[in-house]
PDB file of C-alpha atoms in Angstrom:
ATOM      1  CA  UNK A   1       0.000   0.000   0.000  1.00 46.00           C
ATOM      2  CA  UNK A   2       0.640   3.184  -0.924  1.00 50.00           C
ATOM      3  CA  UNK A   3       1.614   6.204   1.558  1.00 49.00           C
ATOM      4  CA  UNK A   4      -0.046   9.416   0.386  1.00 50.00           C
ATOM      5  CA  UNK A   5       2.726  12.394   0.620  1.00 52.00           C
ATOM      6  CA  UNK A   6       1.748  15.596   2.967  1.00 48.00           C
ATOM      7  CA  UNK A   7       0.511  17.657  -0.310  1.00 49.00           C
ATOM      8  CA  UNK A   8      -2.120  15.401  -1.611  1.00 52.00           C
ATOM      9  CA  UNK A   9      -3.820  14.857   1.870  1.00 47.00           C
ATOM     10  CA  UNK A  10      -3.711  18.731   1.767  1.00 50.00           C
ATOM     11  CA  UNK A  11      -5.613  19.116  -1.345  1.00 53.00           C
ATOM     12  CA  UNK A  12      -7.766  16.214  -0.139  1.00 54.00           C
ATOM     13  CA  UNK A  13      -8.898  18.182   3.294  1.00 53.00           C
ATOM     14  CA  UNK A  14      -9.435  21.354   1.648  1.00 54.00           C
ATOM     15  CA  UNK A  15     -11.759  19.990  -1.245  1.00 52.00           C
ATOM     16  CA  UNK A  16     -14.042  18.042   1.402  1.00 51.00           C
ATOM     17  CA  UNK A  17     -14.419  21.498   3.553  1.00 49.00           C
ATOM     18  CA  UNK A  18     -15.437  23.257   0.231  1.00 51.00           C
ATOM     19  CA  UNK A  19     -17.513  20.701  -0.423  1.00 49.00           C
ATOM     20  CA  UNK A  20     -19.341  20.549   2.651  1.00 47.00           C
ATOM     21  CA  UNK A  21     -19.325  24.653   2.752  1.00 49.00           C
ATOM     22  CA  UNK A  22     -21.474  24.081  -0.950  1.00 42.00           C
ATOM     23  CA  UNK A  23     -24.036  21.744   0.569  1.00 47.00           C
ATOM     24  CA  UNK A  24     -24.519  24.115   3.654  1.00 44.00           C
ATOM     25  CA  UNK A  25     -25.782  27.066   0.979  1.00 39.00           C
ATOM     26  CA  UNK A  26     -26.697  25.656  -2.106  1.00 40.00           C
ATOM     27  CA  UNK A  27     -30.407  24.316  -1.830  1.00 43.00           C
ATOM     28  CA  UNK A  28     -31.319  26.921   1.098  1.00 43.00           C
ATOM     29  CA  UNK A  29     -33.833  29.537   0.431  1.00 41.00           C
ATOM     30  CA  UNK A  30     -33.137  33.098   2.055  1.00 39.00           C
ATOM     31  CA  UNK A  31     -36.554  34.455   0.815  1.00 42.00           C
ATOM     32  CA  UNK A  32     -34.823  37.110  -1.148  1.00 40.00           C
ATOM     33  CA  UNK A  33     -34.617  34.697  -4.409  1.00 37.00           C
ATOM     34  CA  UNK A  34     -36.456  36.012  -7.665  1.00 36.00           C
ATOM     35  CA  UNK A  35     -39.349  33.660  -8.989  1.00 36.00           C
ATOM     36  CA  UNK A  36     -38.853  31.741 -11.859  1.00 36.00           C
ATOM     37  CA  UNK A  37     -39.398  33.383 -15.658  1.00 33.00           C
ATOM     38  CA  UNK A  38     -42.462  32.147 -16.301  1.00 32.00           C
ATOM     39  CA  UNK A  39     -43.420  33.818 -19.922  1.00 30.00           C
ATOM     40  CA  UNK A  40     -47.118  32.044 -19.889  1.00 28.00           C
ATOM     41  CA  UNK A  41     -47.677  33.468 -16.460  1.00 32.00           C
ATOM     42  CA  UNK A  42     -51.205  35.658 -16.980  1.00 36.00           C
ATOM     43  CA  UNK A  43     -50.706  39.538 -16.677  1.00 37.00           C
ATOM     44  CA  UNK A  44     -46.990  38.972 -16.004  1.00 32.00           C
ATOM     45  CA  UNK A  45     -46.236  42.237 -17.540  1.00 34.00           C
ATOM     46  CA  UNK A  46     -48.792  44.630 -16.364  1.00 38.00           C
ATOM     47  CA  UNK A  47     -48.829  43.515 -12.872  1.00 40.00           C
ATOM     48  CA  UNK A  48     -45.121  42.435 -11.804  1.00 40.00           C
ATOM     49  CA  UNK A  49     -42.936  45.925 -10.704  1.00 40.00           C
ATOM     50  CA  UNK A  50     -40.019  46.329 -13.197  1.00 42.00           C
ATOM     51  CA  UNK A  51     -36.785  45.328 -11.350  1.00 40.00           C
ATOM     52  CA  UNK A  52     -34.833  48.199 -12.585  1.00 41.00           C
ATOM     53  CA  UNK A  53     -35.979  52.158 -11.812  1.00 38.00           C
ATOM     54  CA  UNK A  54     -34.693  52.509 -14.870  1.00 35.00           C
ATOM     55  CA  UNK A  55     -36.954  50.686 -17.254  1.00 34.00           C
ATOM     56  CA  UNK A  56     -39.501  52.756 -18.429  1.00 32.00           C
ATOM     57  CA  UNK A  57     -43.157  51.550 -19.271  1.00 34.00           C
ATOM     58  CA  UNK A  58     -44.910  52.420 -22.349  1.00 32.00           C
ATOM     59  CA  UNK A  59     -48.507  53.292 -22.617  1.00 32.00           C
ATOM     60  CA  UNK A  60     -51.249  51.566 -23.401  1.00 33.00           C
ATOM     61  CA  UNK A  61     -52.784  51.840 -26.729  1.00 39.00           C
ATOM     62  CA  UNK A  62     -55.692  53.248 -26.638  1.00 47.00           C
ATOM     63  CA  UNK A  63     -58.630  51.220 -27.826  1.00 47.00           C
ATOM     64  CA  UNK A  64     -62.090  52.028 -28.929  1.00 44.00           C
ATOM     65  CA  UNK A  65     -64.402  52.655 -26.072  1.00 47.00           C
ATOM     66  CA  UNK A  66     -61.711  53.928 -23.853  1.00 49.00           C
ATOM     67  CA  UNK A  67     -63.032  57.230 -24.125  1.00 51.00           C
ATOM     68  CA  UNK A  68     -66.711  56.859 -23.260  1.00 53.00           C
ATOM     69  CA  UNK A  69     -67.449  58.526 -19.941  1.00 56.00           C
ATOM     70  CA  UNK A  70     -64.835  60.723 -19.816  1.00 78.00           C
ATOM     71  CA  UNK A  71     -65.564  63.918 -20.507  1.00 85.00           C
ATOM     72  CA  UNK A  72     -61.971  65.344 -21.129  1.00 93.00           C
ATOM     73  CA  UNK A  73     -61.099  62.810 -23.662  1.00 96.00           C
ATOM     74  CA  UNK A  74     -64.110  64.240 -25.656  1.00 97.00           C
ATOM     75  CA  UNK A  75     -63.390  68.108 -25.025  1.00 97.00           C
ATOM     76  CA  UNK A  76     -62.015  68.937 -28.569  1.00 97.00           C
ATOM     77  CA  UNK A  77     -65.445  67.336 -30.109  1.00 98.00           C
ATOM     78  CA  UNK A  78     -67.443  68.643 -27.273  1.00 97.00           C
ATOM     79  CA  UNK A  79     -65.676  72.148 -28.590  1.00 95.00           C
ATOM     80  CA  UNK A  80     -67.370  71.350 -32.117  1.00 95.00           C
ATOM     81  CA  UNK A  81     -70.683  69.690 -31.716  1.00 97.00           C
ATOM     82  CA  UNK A  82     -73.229  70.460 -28.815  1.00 97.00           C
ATOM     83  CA  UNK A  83     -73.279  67.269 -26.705  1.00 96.00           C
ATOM     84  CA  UNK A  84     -75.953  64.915 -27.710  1.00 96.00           C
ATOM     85  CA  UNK A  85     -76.450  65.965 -31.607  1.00 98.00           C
ATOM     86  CA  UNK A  86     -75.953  63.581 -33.951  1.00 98.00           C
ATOM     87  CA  UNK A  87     -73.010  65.237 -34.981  1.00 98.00           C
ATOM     88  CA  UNK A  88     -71.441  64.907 -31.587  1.00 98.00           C
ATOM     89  CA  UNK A  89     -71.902  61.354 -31.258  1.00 98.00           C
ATOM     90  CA  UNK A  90     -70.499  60.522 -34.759  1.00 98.00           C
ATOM     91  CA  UNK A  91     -67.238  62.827 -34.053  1.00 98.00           C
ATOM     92  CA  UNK A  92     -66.957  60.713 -30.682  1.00 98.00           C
ATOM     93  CA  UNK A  93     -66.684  57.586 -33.042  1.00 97.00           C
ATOM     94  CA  UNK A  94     -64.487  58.969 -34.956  1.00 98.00           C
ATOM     95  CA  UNK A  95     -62.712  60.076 -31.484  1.00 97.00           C
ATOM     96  CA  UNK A  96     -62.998  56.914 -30.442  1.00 97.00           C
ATOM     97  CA  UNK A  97     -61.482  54.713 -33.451  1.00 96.00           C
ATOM     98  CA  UNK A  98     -58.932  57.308 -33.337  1.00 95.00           C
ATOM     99  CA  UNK A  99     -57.633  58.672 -30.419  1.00 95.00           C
ATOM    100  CA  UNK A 100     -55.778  60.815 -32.088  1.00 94.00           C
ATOM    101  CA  UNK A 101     -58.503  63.112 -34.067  1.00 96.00           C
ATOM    102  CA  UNK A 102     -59.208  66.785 -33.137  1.00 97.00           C
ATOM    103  CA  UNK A 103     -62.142  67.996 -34.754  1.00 97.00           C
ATOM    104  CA  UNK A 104     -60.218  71.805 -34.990  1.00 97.00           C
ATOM    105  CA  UNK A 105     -57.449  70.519 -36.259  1.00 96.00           C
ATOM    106  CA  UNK A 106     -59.181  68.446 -38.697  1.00 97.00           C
ATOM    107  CA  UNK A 107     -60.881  71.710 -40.193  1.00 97.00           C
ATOM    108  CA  UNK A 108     -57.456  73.587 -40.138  1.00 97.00           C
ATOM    109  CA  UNK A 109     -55.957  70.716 -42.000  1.00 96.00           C
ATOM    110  CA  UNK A 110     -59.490  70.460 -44.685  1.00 97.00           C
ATOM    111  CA  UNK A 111     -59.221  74.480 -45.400  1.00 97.00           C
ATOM    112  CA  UNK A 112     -55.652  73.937 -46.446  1.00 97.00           C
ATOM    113  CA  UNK A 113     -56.634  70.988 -48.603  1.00 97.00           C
ATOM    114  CA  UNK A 114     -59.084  72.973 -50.186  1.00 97.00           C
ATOM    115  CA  UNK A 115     -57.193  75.515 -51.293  1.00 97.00           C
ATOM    116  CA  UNK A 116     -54.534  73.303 -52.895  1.00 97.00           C
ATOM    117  CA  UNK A 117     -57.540  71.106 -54.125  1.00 97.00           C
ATOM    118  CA  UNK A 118     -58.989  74.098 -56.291  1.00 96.00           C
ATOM    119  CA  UNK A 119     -55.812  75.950 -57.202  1.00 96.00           C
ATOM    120  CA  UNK A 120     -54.716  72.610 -58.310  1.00 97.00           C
ATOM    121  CA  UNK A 121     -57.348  72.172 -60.679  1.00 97.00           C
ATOM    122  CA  UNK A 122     -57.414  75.654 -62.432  1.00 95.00           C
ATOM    123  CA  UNK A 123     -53.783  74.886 -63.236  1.00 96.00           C
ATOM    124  CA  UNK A 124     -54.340  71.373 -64.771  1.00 97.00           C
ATOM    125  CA  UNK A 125     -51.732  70.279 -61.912  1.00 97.00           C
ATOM    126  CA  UNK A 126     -52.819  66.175 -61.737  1.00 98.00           C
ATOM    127  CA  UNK A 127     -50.272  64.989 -59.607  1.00 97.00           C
ATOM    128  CA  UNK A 128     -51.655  66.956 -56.441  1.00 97.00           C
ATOM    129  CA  UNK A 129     -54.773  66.386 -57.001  1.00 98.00           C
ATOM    130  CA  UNK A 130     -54.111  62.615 -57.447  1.00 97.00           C
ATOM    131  CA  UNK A 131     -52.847  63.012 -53.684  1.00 95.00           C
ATOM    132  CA  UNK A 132     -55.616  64.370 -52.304  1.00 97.00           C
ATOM    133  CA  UNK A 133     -58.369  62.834 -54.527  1.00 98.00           C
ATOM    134  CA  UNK A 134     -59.836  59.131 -54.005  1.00 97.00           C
ATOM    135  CA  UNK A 135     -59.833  57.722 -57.326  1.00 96.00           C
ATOM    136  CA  UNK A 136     -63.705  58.419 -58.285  1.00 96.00           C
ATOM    137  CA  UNK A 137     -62.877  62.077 -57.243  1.00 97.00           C
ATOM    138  CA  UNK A 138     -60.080  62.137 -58.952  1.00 98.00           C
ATOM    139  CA  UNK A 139     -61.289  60.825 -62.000  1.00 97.00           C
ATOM    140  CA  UNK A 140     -64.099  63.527 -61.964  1.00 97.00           C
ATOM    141  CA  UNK A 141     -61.491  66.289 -61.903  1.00 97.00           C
ATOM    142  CA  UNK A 142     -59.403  64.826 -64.558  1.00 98.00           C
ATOM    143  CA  UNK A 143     -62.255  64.353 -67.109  1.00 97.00           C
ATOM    144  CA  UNK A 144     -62.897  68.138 -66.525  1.00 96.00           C
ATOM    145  CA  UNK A 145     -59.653  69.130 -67.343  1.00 97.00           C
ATOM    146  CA  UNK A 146     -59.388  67.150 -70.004  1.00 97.00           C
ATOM    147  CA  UNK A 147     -62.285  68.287 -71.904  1.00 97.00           C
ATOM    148  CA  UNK A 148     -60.928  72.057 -71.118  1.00 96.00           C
ATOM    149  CA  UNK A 149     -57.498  71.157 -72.690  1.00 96.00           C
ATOM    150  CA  UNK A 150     -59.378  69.948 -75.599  1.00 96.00           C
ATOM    151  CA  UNK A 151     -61.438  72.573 -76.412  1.00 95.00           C
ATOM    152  CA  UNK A 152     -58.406  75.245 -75.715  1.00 96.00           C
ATOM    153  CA  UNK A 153     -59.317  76.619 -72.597  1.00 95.00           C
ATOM    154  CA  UNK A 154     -57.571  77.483 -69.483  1.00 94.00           C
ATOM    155  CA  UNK A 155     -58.922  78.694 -66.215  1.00 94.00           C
ATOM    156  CA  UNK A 156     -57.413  82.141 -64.582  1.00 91.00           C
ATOM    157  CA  UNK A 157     -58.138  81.486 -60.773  1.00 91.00           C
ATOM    158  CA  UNK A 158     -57.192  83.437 -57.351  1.00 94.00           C
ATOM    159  CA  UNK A 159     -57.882  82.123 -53.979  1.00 95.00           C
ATOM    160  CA  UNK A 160     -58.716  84.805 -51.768  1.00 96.00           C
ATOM    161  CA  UNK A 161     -59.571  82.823 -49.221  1.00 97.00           C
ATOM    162  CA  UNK A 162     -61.991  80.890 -46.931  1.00 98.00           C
ATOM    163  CA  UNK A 163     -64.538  83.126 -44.703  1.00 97.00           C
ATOM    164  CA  UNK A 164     -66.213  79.853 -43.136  1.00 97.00           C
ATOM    165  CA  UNK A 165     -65.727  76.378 -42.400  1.00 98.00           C
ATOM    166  CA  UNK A 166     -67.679  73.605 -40.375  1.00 98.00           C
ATOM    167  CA  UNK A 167     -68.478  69.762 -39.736  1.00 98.00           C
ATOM    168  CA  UNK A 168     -71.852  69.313 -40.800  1.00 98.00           C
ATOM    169  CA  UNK A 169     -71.529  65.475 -40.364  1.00 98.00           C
ATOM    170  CA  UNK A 170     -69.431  62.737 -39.387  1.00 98.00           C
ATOM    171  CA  UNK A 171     -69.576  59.209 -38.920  1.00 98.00           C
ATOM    172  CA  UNK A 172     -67.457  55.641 -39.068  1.00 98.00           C
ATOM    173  CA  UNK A 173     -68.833  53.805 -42.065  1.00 96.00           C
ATOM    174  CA  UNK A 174     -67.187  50.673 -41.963  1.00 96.00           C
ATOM    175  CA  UNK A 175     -63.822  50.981 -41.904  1.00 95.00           C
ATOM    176  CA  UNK A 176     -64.040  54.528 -42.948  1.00 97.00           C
ATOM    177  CA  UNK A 177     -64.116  57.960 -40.783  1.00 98.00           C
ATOM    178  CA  UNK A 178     -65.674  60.414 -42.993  1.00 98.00           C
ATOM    179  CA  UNK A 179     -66.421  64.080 -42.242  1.00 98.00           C
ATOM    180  CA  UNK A 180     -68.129  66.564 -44.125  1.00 98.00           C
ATOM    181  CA  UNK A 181     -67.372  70.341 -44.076  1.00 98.00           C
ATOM    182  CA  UNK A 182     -69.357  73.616 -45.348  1.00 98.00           C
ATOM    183  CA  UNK A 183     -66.985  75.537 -46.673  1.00 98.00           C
ATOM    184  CA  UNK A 184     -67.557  79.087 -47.798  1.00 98.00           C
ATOM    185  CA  UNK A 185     -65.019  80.574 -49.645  1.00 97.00           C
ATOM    186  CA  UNK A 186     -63.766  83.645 -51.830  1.00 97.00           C
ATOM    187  CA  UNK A 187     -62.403  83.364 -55.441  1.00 96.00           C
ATOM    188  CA  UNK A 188     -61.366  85.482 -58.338  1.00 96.00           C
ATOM    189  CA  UNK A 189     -61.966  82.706 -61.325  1.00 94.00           C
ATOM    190  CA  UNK A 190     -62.705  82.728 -65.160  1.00 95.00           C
ATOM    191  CA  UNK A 191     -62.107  80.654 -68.268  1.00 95.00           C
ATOM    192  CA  UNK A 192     -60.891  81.610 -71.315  1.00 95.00           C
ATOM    193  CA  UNK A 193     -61.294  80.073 -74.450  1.00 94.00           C
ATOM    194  CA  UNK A 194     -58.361  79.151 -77.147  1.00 92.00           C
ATOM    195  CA  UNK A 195     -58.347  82.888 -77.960  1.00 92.00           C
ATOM    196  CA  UNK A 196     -58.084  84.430 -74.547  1.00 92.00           C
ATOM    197  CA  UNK A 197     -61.994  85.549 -74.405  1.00 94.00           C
ATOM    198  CA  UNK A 198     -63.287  85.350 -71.174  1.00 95.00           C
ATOM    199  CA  UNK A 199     -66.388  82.493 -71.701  1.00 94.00           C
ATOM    200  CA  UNK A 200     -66.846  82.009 -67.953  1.00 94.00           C
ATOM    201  CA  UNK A 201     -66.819  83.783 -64.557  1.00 93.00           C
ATOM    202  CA  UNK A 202     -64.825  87.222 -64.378  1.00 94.00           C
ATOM    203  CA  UNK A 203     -61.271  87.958 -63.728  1.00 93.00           C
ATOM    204  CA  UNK A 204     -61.820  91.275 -62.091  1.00 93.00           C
ATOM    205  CA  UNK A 205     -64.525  90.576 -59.346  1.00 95.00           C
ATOM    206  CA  UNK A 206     -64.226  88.571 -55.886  1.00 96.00           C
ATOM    207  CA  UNK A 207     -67.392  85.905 -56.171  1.00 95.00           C
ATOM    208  CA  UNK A 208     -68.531  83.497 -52.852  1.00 96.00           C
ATOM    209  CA  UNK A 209     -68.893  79.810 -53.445  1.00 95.00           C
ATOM    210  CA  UNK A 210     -69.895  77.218 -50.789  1.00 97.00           C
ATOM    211  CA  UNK A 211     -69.393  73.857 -51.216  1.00 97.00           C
ATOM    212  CA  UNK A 212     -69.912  70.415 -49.168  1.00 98.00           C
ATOM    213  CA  UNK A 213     -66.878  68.665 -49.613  1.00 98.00           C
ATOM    214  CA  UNK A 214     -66.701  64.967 -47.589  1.00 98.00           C
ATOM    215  CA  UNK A 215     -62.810  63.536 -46.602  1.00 98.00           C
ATOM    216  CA  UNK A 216     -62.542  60.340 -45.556  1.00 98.00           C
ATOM    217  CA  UNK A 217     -59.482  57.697 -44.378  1.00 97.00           C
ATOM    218  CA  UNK A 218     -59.593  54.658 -43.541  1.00 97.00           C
ATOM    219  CA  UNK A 219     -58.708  53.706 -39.999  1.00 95.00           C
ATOM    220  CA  UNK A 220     -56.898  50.685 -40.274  1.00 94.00           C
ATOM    221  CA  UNK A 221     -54.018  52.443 -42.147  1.00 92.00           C
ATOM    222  CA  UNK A 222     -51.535  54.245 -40.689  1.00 90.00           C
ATOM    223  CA  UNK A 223     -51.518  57.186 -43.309  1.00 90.00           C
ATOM    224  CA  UNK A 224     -52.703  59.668 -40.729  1.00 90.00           C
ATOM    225  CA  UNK A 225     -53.958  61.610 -44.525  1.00 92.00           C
ATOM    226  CA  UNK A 226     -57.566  61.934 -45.362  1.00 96.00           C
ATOM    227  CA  UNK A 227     -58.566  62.482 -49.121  1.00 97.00           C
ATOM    228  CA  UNK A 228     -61.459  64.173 -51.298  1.00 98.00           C
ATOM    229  CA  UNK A 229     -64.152  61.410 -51.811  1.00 98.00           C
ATOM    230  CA  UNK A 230     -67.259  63.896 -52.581  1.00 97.00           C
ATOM    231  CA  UNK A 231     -68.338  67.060 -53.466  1.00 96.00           C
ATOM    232  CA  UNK A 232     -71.192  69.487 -54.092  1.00 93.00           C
ATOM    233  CA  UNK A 233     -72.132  72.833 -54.734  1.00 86.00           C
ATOM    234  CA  UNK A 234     -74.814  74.446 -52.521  1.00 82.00           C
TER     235      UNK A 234
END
């Protein structure tokens, strides 16, 4: 047999205290141990306290429906339509498909479309237009020209500028939000024919037009833009 020399009996000693050390700790709970990552755990995220101060949280989407009840969420329509009215309520849907939608702004926004819109089409330009058209609209506006470009006539138009404008109705129509303004405006407008005579309107005088124009976008898109899709003359 064997005798062991001083250093392995050493190494021997010292790896049986570590050993025993180990099995003193490992296995005992303190009660400051973090649960187990549990990803299927229900509301793990919106109920557990972030372990770092420094994680932020992001906010909740807003959903439809959120709004109802509260009467801030609903000032900037409230603003617009007297509570109640059928124009109220179909602003709030709008409001409430999209949290996002202020009924002033919206108008702001609709009075600067309009102007492009019409000094867009006295100057043939088709490329705006096809921005803020839908197609049937758009198709409208470009048989117009069209026929003016055939028959040698051009249009001589200055926007003065808009002396009214105001929801008259809104509403969610499937997937659509669509919002129709009265819009009162102020133009200097006439068309000449191939030989510069003035056939239509006067280029002198200031006339006021009103017209119902309807925008519309569709709410499952994230093009916050709303186009054209119908207009009148009253």
């Amino acid at each position: 047999m064997q005798y062991l020399d001083f250093g392995t009996v050493f190494f021997l000693i010292t790896a049986v205290v570590i050993i025993y050390q180990l099995r003193s700790v490992l296995g005992r709970r303190t009660g400051n141990e973090r649960p187990p990552f549990d990803p299927y755990t229900e509301g793990r995220l919106e109920n557990q306290p972030p372990a770092d101060d420094n994680v932020v949280a992001l906010p909740r989407r807003k959903k439809k429906g959120d709004g109802e009840g509260n009467d801030e969420f609903y000032a900037p329509v409230d603003v617009i339509a007297e509570k109640g009215t059928p124009l109220n309520k179909g602003l709030r849907q709008i409001r409430d498909a999209d949290p996002g939608f202020d009924p002033k702004g919206f108008v702001d926004g609709a009075k600067m479309a309009y102007e492009m819109i019409v000094t867009a089409y006295a100057e043939g330009d088709r490329k705006t237009l096809r921005n803020l058209l839908s197609r049937d609209v758009f198709e409208g506006f470009d048989l117009a020209i069209t026929a003016r470009e055939k028959a040698g006539e051009s249009m001589r138009s200055s926007f003065v500028g808009i002396s009214r404008a105001e929801i008259v109705n809104a509403e969610v129509r499937g997937n659509d939000a669509m919002v129709t303004l009265r819009i009162v405006s102020e133009m200097i407008s006439a068309t000449m024919d191939a030989s510069g005579e003035v056939i239509d309107g006067d280029p002198e005088s200031v006339t006021e037009g009103t017209d119902i124009w309807t925008f519309a976008r569709d709410l499952r898109s994230r093009d916050p833009n709303w186009k054209l899709v119908a207009t009148e003359e009253e």
